[in-house]
Amino acid sequence: MVAQNIAFGILAAIMVVGALRVVSTNNIVHAALWLVTVLAGGAGQFLLLGQEFVAWVQVIVYIGAVIVLFLFAIMLTHAPMHPTGKLNNDMRLWSVVPAVLLAATLAWVLIAEWGNDKIHLLRPVRTAEVGTVVFRAYLVPFEVVGVLLLGALIGAVVLARKD
Amino acid sequence: MALNQFLLLAAFLFAVGAYGVITRRHTVLVLASVELMLTAVNLNLVAFGAFNNDPVGQVFALFVLTIAAAEVGVGLAIVLLIYRNLRSSDPDDVDVLKG
């Protein structure tokens, strides 16, 4: 238990620093790479919770595919636009207020509602159990998501191609 | 491990993502901030799944991941289209609907 809490603390520190850098750095490529550290920390947290399938899917889909898409979009749109300019707008100080209020409200509710609950991990969740749940209870949503993904793919191609 | 440590971390990530959505001046970075918020949601789902010893938390996290991938694909295509038409990637410049 102590080792798990130490691992949580290290991963959480990495994620907090990474998240703050994602929204504050003035180098757009660095922001995308800091997002990688946050997502990798998230995958580590999933592993810590014994949910390994979603952890590896996070690594493959987010870090492998989504970040590459981000970097492509940056290279296709960035080059002449903000060579040295600030990447945050003039509201960057005032915007801290709603963000802090949001975090404080969420923390208040969470502490009031789940202040004393502990996670007792019996064993890691096997991928076979996840597959059973997906293909028994959630078969229709799974198929709908597949069709949605196809629609999004075709839509992205139609939007981005040059006529 | 307390359940709350994961939930509070997720709440912090969500708030940071919301801050990024408000302040970032590049549309790609706004989408990156949205990804931060979605990661926070996934962390919540997985933490509750582990808390209840139920694989359904993972299933819902997988659905969120899939929708996030679709959202990023379409979102970045729209960003490219806006850049091609307006020569700008600042969301504040997309104000052609303003009177």
PDB file of C-alpha atoms in Angstrom:
ATOM      1  CA  MET A   1       0.000   0.000   0.000  1.00  0.00           C
ATOM      2  CA  VAL A   2       2.779   2.426   0.882  1.00  0.00           C
ATOM      3  CA  ALA A   3       4.622   1.630  -2.347  1.00  0.00           C
ATOM      4  CA  GLN A   4       1.441   2.241  -4.317  1.00  0.00           C
ATOM      5  CA  ASN A   5       0.956   5.611  -2.644  1.00  0.00           C
ATOM      6  CA  ILE A   6       4.551   6.603  -3.397  1.00  0.00           C
ATOM      7  CA  ALA A   7       4.079   5.598  -7.046  1.00  0.00           C
ATOM      8  CA  PHE A   8       0.830   7.578  -7.118  1.00  0.00           C
ATOM      9  CA  GLY A   9       2.594  10.628  -5.704  1.00  0.00           C
ATOM     10  CA  ILE A  10       5.402  10.515  -8.274  1.00  0.00           C
ATOM     11  CA  LEU A  11       2.975  10.043 -11.184  1.00  0.00           C
ATOM     12  CA  ALA A  12       0.639  12.735  -9.852  1.00  0.00           C
ATOM     13  CA  ALA A  13       3.507  15.223  -9.540  1.00  0.00           C
ATOM     14  CA  ILE A  14       4.563  14.511 -13.138  1.00  0.00           C
ATOM     15  CA  MET A  15       0.961  14.917 -14.335  1.00  0.00           C
ATOM     16  CA  VAL A  16       0.421  18.174 -12.423  1.00  0.00           C
ATOM     17  CA  VAL A  17       3.622  19.740 -13.763  1.00  0.00           C
ATOM     18  CA  GLY A  18       2.873  18.492 -17.274  1.00  0.00           C
ATOM     19  CA  ALA A  19      -0.698  19.796 -17.230  1.00  0.00           C
ATOM     20  CA  LEU A  20       0.415  23.226 -16.053  1.00  0.00           C
ATOM     21  CA  ARG A  21       3.071  23.343 -18.779  1.00  0.00           C
ATOM     22  CA  VAL A  22       0.518  22.310 -21.432  1.00  0.00           C
ATOM     23  CA  VAL A  23      -1.537  25.422 -20.694  1.00  0.00           C
ATOM     24  CA  SER A  24       1.336  27.821 -19.985  1.00  0.00           C
ATOM     25  CA  THR A  25       4.311  27.150 -22.269  1.00  0.00           C
ATOM     26  CA  ASN A  26       4.885  29.499 -25.183  1.00  0.00           C
ATOM     27  CA  ASN A  27       6.325  26.817 -27.448  1.00  0.00           C
ATOM     28  CA  ILE A  28       3.510  24.991 -29.168  1.00  0.00           C
ATOM     29  CA  VAL A  29       5.485  21.819 -29.884  1.00  0.00           C
ATOM     30  CA  HIS A  30       6.589  21.690 -26.248  1.00  0.00           C
ATOM     31  CA  ALA A  31       2.928  21.940 -25.221  1.00  0.00           C
ATOM     32  CA  ALA A  32       2.136  18.846 -27.310  1.00  0.00           C
ATOM     33  CA  LEU A  33       5.102  16.994 -25.788  1.00  0.00           C
ATOM     34  CA  TRP A  34       4.078  17.968 -22.236  1.00  0.00           C
ATOM     35  CA  LEU A  35       0.663  16.543 -23.078  1.00  0.00           C
ATOM     36  CA  VAL A  36       2.488  13.250 -23.740  1.00  0.00           C
ATOM     37  CA  THR A  37       3.837  13.249 -20.171  1.00  0.00           C
ATOM     38  CA  VAL A  38       0.357  13.878 -18.760  1.00  0.00           C
ATOM     39  CA  LEU A  39      -1.146  11.066 -20.846  1.00  0.00           C
ATOM     40  CA  ALA A  40       1.692   8.697 -19.981  1.00  0.00           C
ATOM     41  CA  GLY A  41       1.196   9.539 -16.298  1.00  0.00           C
ATOM     42  CA  GLY A  42      -2.492   8.771 -16.749  1.00  0.00           C
ATOM     43  CA  ALA A  43      -1.606   5.387 -18.247  1.00  0.00           C
ATOM     44  CA  GLY A  44       0.624   4.792 -15.221  1.00  0.00           C
ATOM     45  CA  GLN A  45      -2.282   5.606 -12.892  1.00  0.00           C
ATOM     46  CA  PHE A  46      -4.469   3.129 -14.788  1.00  0.00           C
ATOM     47  CA  LEU A  47      -1.802   0.455 -14.306  1.00  0.00           C
ATOM     48  CA  LEU A  48      -1.620   1.365 -10.624  1.00  0.00           C
ATOM     49  CA  LEU A  49      -5.369   0.772 -10.416  1.00  0.00           C
ATOM     50  CA  GLY A  50      -4.925  -2.657 -12.042  1.00  0.00           C
ATOM     51  CA  GLN A  51      -6.775  -1.696 -15.234  1.00  0.00           C
ATOM     52  CA  GLU A  52      -4.110  -2.648 -17.731  1.00  0.00           C
ATOM     53  CA  PHE A  53      -6.098  -2.888 -20.969  1.00  0.00           C
ATOM     54  CA  VAL A  54      -7.233   0.731 -20.883  1.00  0.00           C
ATOM     55  CA  ALA A  55      -3.696   1.763 -19.908  1.00  0.00           C
ATOM     56  CA  TRP A  56      -2.190   0.226 -23.041  1.00  0.00           C
ATOM     57  CA  VAL A  57      -5.018   1.534 -25.195  1.00  0.00           C
ATOM     58  CA  GLN A  58      -4.233   4.975 -23.796  1.00  0.00           C
ATOM     59  CA  VAL A  59      -0.572   4.560 -24.796  1.00  0.00           C
ATOM     60  CA  ILE A  60      -1.412   3.308 -28.293  1.00  0.00           C
ATOM     61  CA  VAL A  61      -4.312   5.613 -29.148  1.00  0.00           C
ATOM     62  CA  TYR A  62      -3.405   8.819 -27.350  1.00  0.00           C
ATOM     63  CA  ILE A  63       0.374   8.866 -27.292  1.00  0.00           C
ATOM     64  CA  GLY A  64       0.748   6.929 -30.513  1.00  0.00           C
ATOM     65  CA  ALA A  65      -1.944   8.425 -32.725  1.00  0.00           C
ATOM     66  CA  VAL A  66      -3.551  11.549 -31.257  1.00  0.00           C
ATOM     67  CA  ILE A  67      -0.268  13.281 -30.418  1.00  0.00           C
ATOM     68  CA  VAL A  68       1.057  12.563 -33.914  1.00  0.00           C
ATOM     69  CA  LEU A  69      -2.126  14.145 -35.309  1.00  0.00           C
ATOM     70  CA  PHE A  70      -1.541  17.154 -33.063  1.00  0.00           C
ATOM     71  CA  LEU A  71       2.044  17.530 -34.266  1.00  0.00           C
ATOM     72  CA  PHE A  72       0.923  17.277 -37.893  1.00  0.00           C
ATOM     73  CA  ALA A  73      -1.735  19.945 -37.329  1.00  0.00           C
ATOM     74  CA  ILE A  74       0.832  22.189 -35.630  1.00  0.00           C
ATOM     75  CA  MET A  75       3.243  21.840 -38.541  1.00  0.00           C
ATOM     76  CA  LEU A  76       0.459  22.502 -41.065  1.00  0.00           C
ATOM     77  CA  THR A  77      -0.935  25.595 -39.331  1.00  0.00           C
ATOM     78  CA  HIS A  78       1.741  27.101 -37.145  1.00  0.00           C
ATOM     79  CA  ALA A  79       4.786  28.020 -39.159  1.00  0.00           C
ATOM     80  CA  PRO A  80       4.317  31.715 -40.033  1.00  0.00           C
ATOM     81  CA  MET A  81       1.694  32.613 -37.462  1.00  0.00           C
ATOM     82  CA  HIS A  82       3.118  33.188 -33.992  1.00  0.00           C
ATOM     83  CA  PRO A  83       6.881  33.005 -34.354  1.00  0.00           C
ATOM     84  CA  THR A  84       7.609  34.666 -31.019  1.00  0.00           C
ATOM     85  CA  GLY A  85       4.199  35.833 -29.837  1.00  0.00           C
ATOM     86  CA  LYS A  86       2.481  34.761 -26.674  1.00  0.00           C
ATOM     87  CA  LEU A  87       0.268  31.704 -26.925  1.00  0.00           C
ATOM     88  CA  ASN A  88      -2.060  32.795 -24.114  1.00  0.00           C
ATOM     89  CA  ASN A  89      -4.560  35.596 -24.603  1.00  0.00           C
ATOM     90  CA  ASP A  90      -5.035  38.699 -22.474  1.00  0.00           C
ATOM     91  CA  MET A  91      -7.399  36.904 -20.117  1.00  0.00           C
ATOM     92  CA  ARG A  92      -4.690  34.584 -18.793  1.00  0.00           C
ATOM     93  CA  LEU A  93      -4.645  36.091 -15.295  1.00  0.00           C
ATOM     94  CA  TRP A  94      -8.399  36.505 -14.887  1.00  0.00           C
ATOM     95  CA  SER A  95      -9.001  32.987 -16.229  1.00  0.00           C
ATOM     96  CA  VAL A  96      -7.276  31.601 -13.139  1.00  0.00           C
ATOM     97  CA  VAL A  97     -10.348  32.655 -11.115  1.00  0.00           C
ATOM     98  CA  PRO A  98     -12.933  30.358 -12.790  1.00  0.00           C
ATOM     99  CA  ALA A  99     -10.370  27.525 -12.962  1.00  0.00           C
ATOM    100  CA  VAL A 100      -9.628  27.778  -9.228  1.00  0.00           C
ATOM    101  CA  LEU A 101     -13.338  28.058  -8.424  1.00  0.00           C
ATOM    102  CA  LEU A 102     -14.039  24.969 -10.536  1.00  0.00           C
ATOM    103  CA  ALA A 103     -11.255  22.978  -8.860  1.00  0.00           C
ATOM    104  CA  ALA A 104     -12.341  24.133  -5.384  1.00  0.00           C
ATOM    105  CA  THR A 105     -15.983  23.219  -6.000  1.00  0.00           C
ATOM    106  CA  LEU A 106     -15.071  19.796  -7.355  1.00  0.00           C
ATOM    107  CA  ALA A 107     -12.656  19.161  -4.463  1.00  0.00           C
ATOM    108  CA  TRP A 108     -15.282  20.232  -1.924  1.00  0.00           C
ATOM    109  CA  VAL A 109     -17.902  17.881  -3.351  1.00  0.00           C
ATOM    110  CA  LEU A 110     -15.437  14.997  -3.671  1.00  0.00           C
ATOM    111  CA  ILE A 111     -14.137  15.344  -0.105  1.00  0.00           C
ATOM    112  CA  ALA A 112     -17.662  15.659   1.279  1.00  0.00           C
ATOM    113  CA  GLU A 113     -18.926  12.634  -0.626  1.00  0.00           C
ATOM    114  CA  TRP A 114     -15.981  10.206  -0.858  1.00  0.00           C
ATOM    115  CA  GLY A 115     -13.719  11.493   1.896  1.00  0.00           C
ATOM    116  CA  ASN A 116     -13.074   8.168   3.597  1.00  0.00           C
ATOM    117  CA  ASP A 117     -13.497   5.567   0.856  1.00  0.00           C
ATOM    118  CA  LYS A 118     -10.569   3.286   0.117  1.00  0.00           C
ATOM    119  CA  ILE A 119      -9.797   1.293  -3.031  1.00  0.00           C
ATOM    120  CA  HIS A 120      -9.227  -2.380  -2.227  1.00  0.00           C
ATOM    121  CA  LEU A 121      -7.680  -3.972  -5.266  1.00  0.00           C
ATOM    122  CA  LEU A 122      -8.398  -7.695  -5.296  1.00  0.00           C
ATOM    123  CA  ARG A 123      -6.363  -8.361  -8.456  1.00  0.00           C
ATOM    124  CA  PRO A 124      -5.747  -6.697 -11.829  1.00  0.00           C
ATOM    125  CA  VAL A 125      -8.693  -6.762 -14.229  1.00  0.00           C
ATOM    126  CA  ARG A 126      -7.941  -9.212 -17.037  1.00  0.00           C
ATOM    127  CA  THR A 127      -8.535  -8.116 -20.620  1.00  0.00           C
ATOM    128  CA  ALA A 128     -10.822 -11.115 -21.122  1.00  0.00           C
ATOM    129  CA  GLU A 129     -13.224  -9.727 -18.510  1.00  0.00           C
ATOM    130  CA  VAL A 130     -13.301  -6.361 -20.304  1.00  0.00           C
ATOM    131  CA  GLY A 131     -13.983  -8.121 -23.603  1.00  0.00           C
ATOM    132  CA  THR A 132     -16.789 -10.132 -22.048  1.00  0.00           C
ATOM    133  CA  VAL A 133     -18.463  -6.985 -20.728  1.00  0.00           C
ATOM    134  CA  VAL A 134     -18.061  -5.154 -24.048  1.00  0.00           C
ATOM    135  CA  PHE A 135     -19.467  -7.971 -26.167  1.00  0.00           C
ATOM    136  CA  ARG A 136     -22.294  -8.966 -23.814  1.00  0.00           C
ATOM    137  CA  ALA A 137     -23.710  -5.894 -22.084  1.00  0.00           C
ATOM    138  CA  TYR A 138     -22.383  -3.115 -24.326  1.00  0.00           C
ATOM    139  CA  LEU A 139     -22.485  -4.677 -27.787  1.00  0.00           C
ATOM    140  CA  VAL A 140     -24.858  -2.109 -29.321  1.00  0.00           C
ATOM    141  CA  PRO A 141     -22.958   0.958 -28.021  1.00  0.00           C
ATOM    142  CA  PHE A 142     -19.745  -0.680 -29.249  1.00  0.00           C
ATOM    143  CA  GLU A 143     -21.125  -1.021 -32.772  1.00  0.00           C
ATOM    144  CA  VAL A 144     -22.536   2.510 -32.669  1.00  0.00           C
ATOM    145  CA  VAL A 145     -19.124   3.851 -31.668  1.00  0.00           C
ATOM    146  CA  GLY A 146     -17.587   1.952 -34.563  1.00  0.00           C
ATOM    147  CA  VAL A 147     -20.009   3.573 -37.023  1.00  0.00           C
ATOM    148  CA  LEU A 148     -19.363   6.960 -35.400  1.00  0.00           C
ATOM    149  CA  LEU A 149     -15.617   6.503 -35.852  1.00  0.00           C
ATOM    150  CA  LEU A 150     -16.144   5.657 -39.528  1.00  0.00           C
ATOM    151  CA  GLY A 151     -18.329   8.747 -39.933  1.00  0.00           C
ATOM    152  CA  ALA A 152     -15.730  10.933 -38.229  1.00  0.00           C
ATOM    153  CA  LEU A 153     -12.997   9.487 -40.466  1.00  0.00           C
ATOM    154  CA  ILE A 154     -14.946  10.202 -43.662  1.00  0.00           C
ATOM    155  CA  GLY A 155     -15.926  13.635 -42.357  1.00  0.00           C
ATOM    156  CA  ALA A 156     -12.316  14.521 -41.579  1.00  0.00           C
ATOM    157  CA  VAL A 157     -11.189  13.446 -45.063  1.00  0.00           C
ATOM    158  CA  VAL A 158     -13.993  15.425 -46.722  1.00  0.00           C
ATOM    159  CA  LEU A 159     -13.235  18.524 -44.633  1.00  0.00           C
ATOM    160  CA  ALA A 160      -9.472  18.519 -45.006  1.00  0.00           C
ATOM    161  CA  ARG A 161      -9.003  17.652 -48.666  1.00  0.00           C
ATOM    162  CA  LYS A 162      -8.324  20.331 -51.232  1.00  0.00           C
ATOM    163  CA  ASP A 163     -10.854  20.635 -54.024  1.00  0.00           C
TER     164      ASP A 163
ATOM    165  CA  MET B   1      -5.072   3.848  -1.639  1.00  0.00           C
ATOM    166  CA  ALA B   2      -7.810   6.359  -1.025  1.00  0.00           C
ATOM    167  CA  LEU B   3     -10.389   6.799  -3.769  1.00  0.00           C
ATOM    168  CA  ASN B   4     -10.209  10.537  -3.309  1.00  0.00           C
ATOM    169  CA  GLN B   5      -6.568  10.929  -4.313  1.00  0.00           C
ATOM    170  CA  PHE B   6      -7.437   9.883  -7.863  1.00  0.00           C
ATOM    171  CA  LEU B   7     -10.610  11.965  -7.942  1.00  0.00           C
ATOM    172  CA  LEU B   8      -8.821  15.083  -6.678  1.00  0.00           C
ATOM    173  CA  LEU B   9      -6.030  14.655  -9.230  1.00  0.00           C
ATOM    174  CA  ALA B  10      -8.700  14.327 -11.937  1.00  0.00           C
ATOM    175  CA  ALA B  11     -10.482  17.455 -10.654  1.00  0.00           C
ATOM    176  CA  PHE B  12      -7.208  19.384 -10.822  1.00  0.00           C
ATOM    177  CA  LEU B  13      -6.531  18.186 -14.384  1.00  0.00           C
ATOM    178  CA  PHE B  14     -10.081  19.126 -15.379  1.00  0.00           C
ATOM    179  CA  ALA B  15      -9.691  22.645 -13.995  1.00  0.00           C
ATOM    180  CA  VAL B  16      -6.323  23.089 -15.731  1.00  0.00           C
ATOM    181  CA  GLY B  17      -7.905  21.909 -18.977  1.00  0.00           C
ATOM    182  CA  ALA B  18     -10.749  24.398 -18.571  1.00  0.00           C
ATOM    183  CA  TYR B  19      -8.189  27.164 -17.992  1.00  0.00           C
ATOM    184  CA  GLY B  20      -6.392  26.152 -21.178  1.00  0.00           C
ATOM    185  CA  VAL B  21      -9.618  26.186 -23.190  1.00  0.00           C
ATOM    186  CA  ILE B  22     -10.282  29.755 -22.029  1.00  0.00           C
ATOM    187  CA  THR B  23      -6.799  31.190 -22.502  1.00  0.00           C
ATOM    188  CA  ARG B  24      -5.000  29.423 -25.347  1.00  0.00           C
ATOM    189  CA  ARG B  25      -4.563  31.446 -28.536  1.00  0.00           C
ATOM    190  CA  HIS B  26      -3.947  28.513 -30.863  1.00  0.00           C
ATOM    191  CA  THR B  27      -6.838  26.234 -31.796  1.00  0.00           C
ATOM    192  CA  VAL B  28      -4.657  23.114 -31.642  1.00  0.00           C
ATOM    193  CA  LEU B  29      -3.776  23.963 -28.044  1.00  0.00           C
ATOM    194  CA  VAL B  30      -7.453  24.462 -27.203  1.00  0.00           C
ATOM    195  CA  LEU B  31      -8.019  20.922 -28.465  1.00  0.00           C
ATOM    196  CA  ALA B  32      -5.040  19.742 -26.376  1.00  0.00           C
ATOM    197  CA  SER B  33      -6.679  21.302 -23.310  1.00  0.00           C
ATOM    198  CA  VAL B  34      -9.882  19.448 -24.134  1.00  0.00           C
ATOM    199  CA  GLU B  35      -7.796  16.263 -24.188  1.00  0.00           C
ATOM    200  CA  LEU B  36      -6.597  17.106 -20.667  1.00  0.00           C
ATOM    201  CA  MET B  37     -10.217  17.330 -19.522  1.00  0.00           C
ATOM    202  CA  LEU B  38     -11.070  14.016 -21.199  1.00  0.00           C
ATOM    203  CA  THR B  39      -8.102  12.370 -19.483  1.00  0.00           C
ATOM    204  CA  ALA B  40      -9.448  13.623 -16.170  1.00  0.00           C
ATOM    205  CA  VAL B  41     -12.828  12.067 -16.939  1.00  0.00           C
ATOM    206  CA  ASN B  42     -11.161   8.769 -17.858  1.00  0.00           C
ATOM    207  CA  LEU B  43      -9.212   8.786 -14.602  1.00  0.00           C
ATOM    208  CA  ASN B  44     -12.502   9.217 -12.727  1.00  0.00           C
ATOM    209  CA  LEU B  45     -14.174   6.370 -14.612  1.00  0.00           C
ATOM    210  CA  VAL B  46     -11.254   3.986 -14.092  1.00  0.00           C
ATOM    211  CA  ALA B  47     -10.906   4.928 -10.412  1.00  0.00           C
ATOM    212  CA  PHE B  48     -14.591   4.222  -9.782  1.00  0.00           C
ATOM    213  CA  GLY B  49     -14.276   0.974 -11.741  1.00  0.00           C
ATOM    214  CA  ALA B  50     -11.437  -0.104  -9.472  1.00  0.00           C
ATOM    215  CA  PHE B  51     -13.364   1.102  -6.409  1.00  0.00           C
ATOM    216  CA  ASN B  52     -16.367  -1.063  -7.305  1.00  0.00           C
ATOM    217  CA  ASN B  53     -14.201  -3.963  -8.595  1.00  0.00           C
ATOM    218  CA  ASP B  54     -16.169  -3.780 -11.829  1.00  0.00           C
ATOM    219  CA  PRO B  55     -14.652  -3.843 -15.351  1.00  0.00           C
ATOM    220  CA  VAL B  56     -17.445  -1.553 -16.596  1.00  0.00           C
ATOM    221  CA  GLY B  57     -15.345   1.468 -15.571  1.00  0.00           C
ATOM    222  CA  GLN B  58     -12.718   0.395 -18.084  1.00  0.00           C
ATOM    223  CA  VAL B  59     -15.359  -0.120 -20.785  1.00  0.00           C
ATOM    224  CA  PHE B  60     -16.674   3.394 -20.360  1.00  0.00           C
ATOM    225  CA  ALA B  61     -13.118   4.755 -20.401  1.00  0.00           C
ATOM    226  CA  LEU B  62     -12.584   2.935 -23.707  1.00  0.00           C
ATOM    227  CA  PHE B  63     -15.703   4.549 -25.143  1.00  0.00           C
ATOM    228  CA  VAL B  64     -14.443   7.975 -24.027  1.00  0.00           C
ATOM    229  CA  LEU B  65     -11.072   7.250 -25.656  1.00  0.00           C
ATOM    230  CA  THR B  66     -12.762   6.322 -28.928  1.00  0.00           C
ATOM    231  CA  ILE B  67     -14.938   9.429 -28.966  1.00  0.00           C
ATOM    232  CA  ALA B  68     -11.878  11.531 -28.136  1.00  0.00           C
ATOM    233  CA  ALA B  69     -10.024  10.089 -31.127  1.00  0.00           C
ATOM    234  CA  ALA B  70     -12.973  10.874 -33.415  1.00  0.00           C
ATOM    235  CA  GLU B  71     -13.239  14.369 -31.942  1.00  0.00           C
ATOM    236  CA  VAL B  72      -9.553  15.077 -32.503  1.00  0.00           C
ATOM    237  CA  GLY B  73      -9.725  13.855 -36.101  1.00  0.00           C
ATOM    238  CA  VAL B  74     -12.684  16.058 -37.032  1.00  0.00           C
ATOM    239  CA  GLY B  75     -11.450  18.962 -34.875  1.00  0.00           C
ATOM    240  CA  LEU B  76      -8.037  19.075 -36.487  1.00  0.00           C
ATOM    241  CA  ALA B  77      -9.608  18.868 -39.957  1.00  0.00           C
ATOM    242  CA  ILE B  78     -11.724  21.919 -39.042  1.00  0.00           C
ATOM    243  CA  VAL B  79      -8.599  23.686 -37.748  1.00  0.00           C
ATOM    244  CA  LEU B  80      -6.846  23.061 -41.062  1.00  0.00           C
ATOM    245  CA  LEU B  81      -9.893  24.344 -42.959  1.00  0.00           C
ATOM    246  CA  ILE B  82     -10.056  27.522 -40.851  1.00  0.00           C
ATOM    247  CA  TYR B  83      -6.338  28.072 -41.357  1.00  0.00           C
ATOM    248  CA  ARG B  84      -6.674  27.604 -45.112  1.00  0.00           C
ATOM    249  CA  ASN B  85      -9.543  30.111 -45.323  1.00  0.00           C
ATOM    250  CA  LEU B  86      -8.550  32.743 -42.754  1.00  0.00           C
ATOM    251  CA  ARG B  87      -4.748  32.249 -42.622  1.00  0.00           C
ATOM    252  CA  SER B  88      -5.031  32.214 -38.836  1.00  0.00           C
ATOM    253  CA  SER B  89      -5.078  29.614 -36.097  1.00  0.00           C
ATOM    254  CA  ASP B  90      -6.305  31.936 -33.350  1.00  0.00           C
ATOM    255  CA  PRO B  91      -9.864  31.056 -32.297  1.00  0.00           C
ATOM    256  CA  ASP B  92     -10.467  34.769 -31.609  1.00  0.00           C
ATOM    257  CA  ASP B  93      -9.997  35.502 -35.326  1.00  0.00           C
ATOM    258  CA  VAL B  94     -12.921  33.287 -36.289  1.00  0.00           C
ATOM    259  CA  ASP B  95     -15.469  36.080 -35.828  1.00  0.00           C
ATOM    260  CA  VAL B  96     -17.128  36.268 -39.264  1.00  0.00           C
ATOM    261  CA  LEU B  97     -20.524  35.763 -37.582  1.00  0.00           C
ATOM    262  CA  LYS B  98     -20.030  38.952 -35.558  1.00  0.00           C
ATOM    263  CA  GLY B  99     -22.156  41.886 -36.771  1.00  0.00           C
TER     264      GLY B  99
END
